[in-house]
Short mmCIF file of C-alpha atoms in Angstrom, two decimals:
data_model
loop_
_atom_site.label_atom_id
_atom_site.label_comp_id
_atom_site.label_asym_id
_atom_site.label_seq_id
_atom_site.Cartn_x
_atom_site.Cartn_y
_atom_site.Cartn_z
CA ASP A 28 -1.27 -12.14 -3.09
CA SER A 29 -1.23 -8.66 -4.64
CA GLY A 30 1.17 -9.50 -7.18
CA VAL A 31 3.73 -7.00 -6.01
CA THR A 32 7.06 -8.39 -4.65
CA GLN A 33 9.47 -7.01 -2.21
CA THR A 34 12.90 -8.12 -1.05
CA PRO A 35 14.25 -8.77 1.29
CA LYS A 36 11.34 -9.37 3.89
CA HIS A 37 13.75 -8.47 6.81
CA LEU A 38 16.81 -6.51 7.07
CA ILE A 39 18.90 -6.04 10.22
CA THR A 40 21.96 -3.53 9.90
CA ALA A 41 23.92 -1.17 12.15
CA THR A 42 23.85 2.66 12.24
CA GLY A 43 25.76 4.44 9.57
CA GLN A 44 25.14 1.61 7.04
CA ARG A 45 23.54 1.77 3.51
CA VAL A 46 20.82 -0.61 2.36
CA THR A 47 18.89 -1.13 -0.87
CA LEU A 48 15.16 -2.34 -0.84
CA ARG A 49 13.81 -3.79 -3.98
CA CYS A 50 10.49 -3.83 -5.42
CA SER A 51 8.66 -5.35 -8.43
CA PRO A 52 5.42 -3.97 -9.55
CA ARG A 53 2.37 -5.97 -10.73
CA SER A 54 2.44 -6.88 -14.26
CA GLY A 55 1.47 -3.95 -16.52
CA ASP A 56 1.60 -1.30 -13.85
CA LEU A 57 3.67 1.65 -14.53
CA SER A 58 3.62 3.57 -11.17
CA VAL A 59 5.48 2.61 -7.98
CA TYR A 60 5.02 4.27 -4.60
CA TRP A 61 7.19 3.76 -1.73
CA TYR A 62 5.70 4.34 1.89
CA GLN A 63 7.33 4.13 5.33
CA GLN A 64 5.22 2.72 8.33
CA SER A 65 6.73 3.57 11.74
CA LEU A 66 5.14 3.54 15.16
CA ASP A 67 5.42 7.26 15.63
CA GLN A 68 4.74 8.64 12.07
CA GLY A 69 2.21 6.01 10.86
CA LEU A 70 2.08 5.51 7.01
CA GLN A 71 3.94 8.11 5.31
CA PHE A 72 4.35 8.51 1.58
CA LEU A 73 7.97 8.59 0.38
CA ILE A 74 8.45 8.94 -3.24
CA GLN A 75 6.66 7.85 -6.45
CA TYR A 76 7.96 6.76 -9.93
CA TYR A 77 5.98 6.59 -13.17
CA ASN A 78 7.48 4.62 -16.14
CA GLY A 79 11.01 5.35 -14.86
CA GLU A 80 10.71 8.99 -14.01
CA GLU A 81 10.18 10.56 -10.63
CA ARG A 82 6.63 11.66 -10.45
CA ALA A 83 6.17 13.08 -6.75
CA LYS A 84 8.18 13.54 -3.56
CA GLY A 85 6.88 13.18 -0.05
CA ASN A 86 8.55 13.08 3.23
CA ILE A 87 11.58 11.46 2.06
CA LEU A 88 14.99 12.34 3.83
CA GLU A 89 17.97 13.58 1.67
CA ARG A 90 19.87 10.42 2.98
CA PHE A 91 17.20 8.29 0.97
CA SER A 92 17.03 7.97 -2.78
CA ALA A 93 15.10 5.66 -5.09
CA GLN A 94 15.01 4.99 -8.79
CA GLN A 95 12.70 2.85 -11.30
CA PHE A 96 14.48 0.92 -13.72
CA PRO A 97 13.53 0.27 -17.45
CA ASP A 98 11.91 -3.11 -16.56
CA LEU A 99 9.88 -1.08 -13.92
CA HIS A 100 11.27 -2.58 -10.93
CA SER A 101 12.23 0.03 -8.23
CA GLU A 102 14.87 0.28 -5.63
CA LEU A 103 14.89 2.59 -2.37
CA ASN A 104 18.35 3.40 -1.25
CA LEU A 105 18.71 4.25 2.41
CA SER A 106 22.07 5.58 3.56
CA SER A 107 23.75 6.66 6.70
CA LEU A 108 21.12 4.83 8.59
CA GLU A 109 20.00 6.03 11.88
CA LEU A 110 18.04 4.17 14.72
CA GLY A 111 14.99 6.19 13.59
CA ASP A 112 14.85 4.76 10.29
CA SER A 113 13.84 1.44 11.65
CA ALA A 114 10.38 0.77 10.10
CA LEU A 115 8.22 -1.22 7.76
CA TYR A 116 8.78 -0.14 4.02
CA PHE A 117 6.12 -0.71 1.77
CA CYS A 118 6.20 -0.53 -2.10
CA ALA A 119 2.81 -0.25 -3.90
CA SER A 120 2.02 -0.29 -7.70
CA SER A 121 -0.69 1.07 -9.86
CA ALA A 122 -1.56 1.13 -13.30
CA GLY A 123 -0.57 4.90 -13.31
CA LEU A 124 -3.89 6.04 -15.29
CA ALA A 125 -4.40 9.78 -15.29
CA GLY A 126 -7.95 9.38 -14.43
CA GLY A 127 -10.02 7.10 -12.23
CA PRO A 128 -9.15 5.58 -8.98
CA ASP A 129 -5.84 4.07 -10.08
CA THR A 130 -6.04 1.68 -7.04
CA GLN A 131 -2.63 1.14 -5.37
CA TYR A 132 -1.66 -2.60 -4.63
CA PHE A 133 0.85 -3.16 -1.80
CA GLY A 134 3.70 -5.41 -1.53
CA PRO A 135 4.46 -7.50 1.74
CA GLY A 136 6.88 -4.95 2.92
CA THR A 137 10.65 -4.90 4.06
CA ARG A 138 11.02 -4.62 7.81
CA LEU A 139 14.19 -2.68 8.48
CA THR A 140 15.79 -2.91 11.94
CA VAL A 141 18.73 -0.47 12.40
CA LEU A 142 20.83 -1.40 15.64
CA ALA B 27 -3.18 19.53 1.94
CA GLN B 28 -5.65 16.69 2.71
CA THR B 29 -5.99 15.10 6.03
CA VAL B 30 -7.57 11.87 7.29
CA THR B 31 -8.68 11.37 10.71
CA GLN B 32 -9.68 8.04 12.44
CA SER B 33 -10.90 8.80 15.87
CA GLN B 34 -11.11 5.29 17.24
CA PRO B 35 -7.54 3.82 17.93
CA GLU B 36 -8.91 0.62 19.16
CA MET B 37 -12.32 -1.36 18.89
CA SER B 38 -13.25 -4.91 19.69
CA VAL B 39 -16.67 -6.84 19.04
CA GLN B 40 -17.92 -10.13 19.40
CA GLU B 41 -17.73 -12.52 16.62
CA ALA B 42 -20.89 -12.54 14.30
CA GLU B 43 -21.71 -8.93 15.41
CA THR B 44 -21.61 -5.92 13.25
CA VAL B 45 -19.02 -3.08 13.75
CA THR B 46 -18.42 0.22 12.17
CA LEU B 47 -15.05 2.00 11.88
CA SER B 48 -15.16 5.81 11.57
CA CYS B 49 -13.05 8.11 9.23
CA THR B 50 -13.36 11.66 8.45
CA TYR B 51 -11.24 13.68 6.07
CA ASP B 52 -10.72 17.22 4.99
CA THR B 53 -10.27 18.44 1.29
CA SER B 54 -11.39 21.12 -0.94
CA GLU B 55 -11.62 19.00 -3.98
CA ASN B 56 -14.97 17.94 -5.29
CA ASN B 57 -13.74 14.57 -6.99
CA TYR B 58 -11.59 12.13 -5.19
CA TYR B 59 -11.33 8.39 -4.19
CA LEU B 60 -11.72 6.94 -0.66
CA PHE B 61 -10.18 3.62 0.41
CA TRP B 62 -10.12 1.24 3.39
CA TYR B 63 -7.24 -0.94 3.60
CA LYS B 64 -6.82 -3.88 6.04
CA GLN B 65 -3.52 -4.82 7.81
CA PRO B 66 -3.64 -8.29 9.60
CA PRO B 67 -0.73 -9.31 12.01
CA SER B 68 1.02 -10.51 8.77
CA ARG B 69 1.34 -6.88 8.14
CA GLN B 70 0.30 -7.07 4.61
CA MET B 71 -1.82 -4.17 3.36
CA ILE B 72 -4.96 -5.50 1.69
CA LEU B 73 -7.45 -3.30 -0.01
CA VAL B 74 -10.90 -3.92 1.52
CA ILE B 75 -13.12 -1.55 -0.44
CA ARG B 76 -13.11 1.75 -2.66
CA GLN B 77 -15.55 4.58 -2.97
CA GLU B 78 -15.64 7.20 -5.79
CA ALA B 79 -16.95 10.72 -4.62
CA TYR B 80 -18.84 11.43 -7.41
CA LYS B 81 -20.98 8.06 -6.73
CA GLN B 82 -23.85 8.54 -4.50
CA GLN B 83 -24.23 4.87 -3.92
CA ASN B 84 -22.36 3.50 -1.20
CA ALA B 85 -19.79 0.67 -2.22
CA THR B 86 -20.19 -2.78 -0.93
CA GLU B 87 -17.95 -5.82 -1.08
CA ASN B 88 -19.37 -8.99 0.73
CA ARG B 89 -19.73 -8.32 4.27
CA PHE B 90 -18.10 -4.74 3.90
CA SER B 91 -19.92 -1.66 3.29
CA VAL B 92 -19.42 1.88 3.75
CA ASN B 93 -21.46 4.95 4.57
CA PHE B 94 -20.09 7.81 2.57
CA GLN B 95 -21.41 11.27 3.53
CA LYS B 96 -19.86 13.63 1.43
CA ALA B 97 -21.12 16.96 2.78
CA ALA B 98 -19.99 15.77 6.20
CA LYS B 99 -16.69 14.30 4.89
CA SER B 100 -17.24 11.17 6.64
CA PHE B 101 -16.47 7.62 5.33
CA SER B 102 -17.09 4.85 7.71
CA LEU B 103 -16.64 1.17 7.20
CA LYS B 104 -19.37 -1.25 8.36
CA ILE B 105 -18.21 -4.92 8.91
CA SER B 106 -21.48 -7.30 8.99
CA ASP B 107 -21.17 -10.86 10.68
CA SER B 108 -17.66 -10.13 12.00
CA GLN B 109 -15.27 -13.12 11.79
CA LEU B 110 -12.02 -13.80 13.61
CA GLY B 111 -10.15 -13.22 10.37
CA ASP B 112 -11.18 -9.56 10.49
CA THR B 113 -8.99 -9.07 13.37
CA ALA B 114 -6.56 -6.20 11.90
CA MET B 115 -5.46 -2.72 11.72
CA TYR B 116 -7.99 -0.80 9.42
CA PHE B 117 -6.61 2.32 7.60
CA CYS B 118 -8.75 4.83 5.89
CA ALA B 119 -7.00 6.59 2.83
CA PHE B 120 -7.69 9.58 0.64
CA LYS B 121 -6.67 9.91 -2.94
CA SER B 122 -7.10 12.94 -5.17
CA ASN B 123 -8.76 12.62 -8.37
CA PHE B 124 -5.78 14.28 -10.36
CA GLY B 125 -4.52 11.00 -11.72
CA ASN B 126 -1.61 9.41 -10.55
CA GLU B 127 -1.48 10.42 -6.83
CA LYS B 128 -0.21 9.11 -3.39
CA LEU B 129 -2.54 7.89 -0.82
CA THR B 130 -3.11 9.97 2.52
CA PHE B 131 -3.69 7.60 5.34
CA GLY B 132 -5.47 8.03 8.81
CA THR B 133 -3.73 6.61 11.77
CA GLY B 134 -5.53 3.44 11.62
CA THR B 135 -8.15 1.63 14.13
CA ARG B 136 -7.15 -1.61 15.70
CA LEU B 137 -9.96 -4.16 15.49
CA THR B 138 -10.24 -7.25 17.59
CA ILE B 139 -12.85 -9.74 17.00
CA ILE B 140 -13.51 -11.72 20.28
CA PRO B 141 -14.48 -15.46 19.89
#
């Protein structure tokens, strides 16, 4: 158990809908990362938050947004869902240290199926 | 931008044998970190081992060790005395030394341990 929690584990929804994925980082970690794992794109970095502020953006669609709350949990919002958004969404957390490996620990993921 | 290449999509080995998974990367940075993550059928991403680029000594974690060749930009994972529980996807990942940074993943190697 990495100490990172994600809810829900599975989500099935229809095209055009909006969903929210939730992540709680390990105790003491300030950084949260979101990754998407799909069959054709592999593991892709979406977005990173550090202590409540957006730190970096990767291949995140405009239909997707995220935020990190004062208690450091994070939510990833996916809207106007398309079939191609079906994937496994991972949250990872790290201490957020400016130097060093700042190892990321992953949650169990949320499997999103868009029908 | 950094790239990570895993040229072996699939591998299989008999239980108790030794297997080596290959990974190469491309970067212009001198200091960085390299990771191997394991993704078993449960889909959880589990950290296997970590290597700091400034360290000449290869990292070891029990049955897992790496062969880090900085000049060749190569980072292979050796699994000794392989066990059935080692069956998983293995991902090589790169992280910049510039603090709080995302992971860049390779496409993965699917390893099957044969009883």
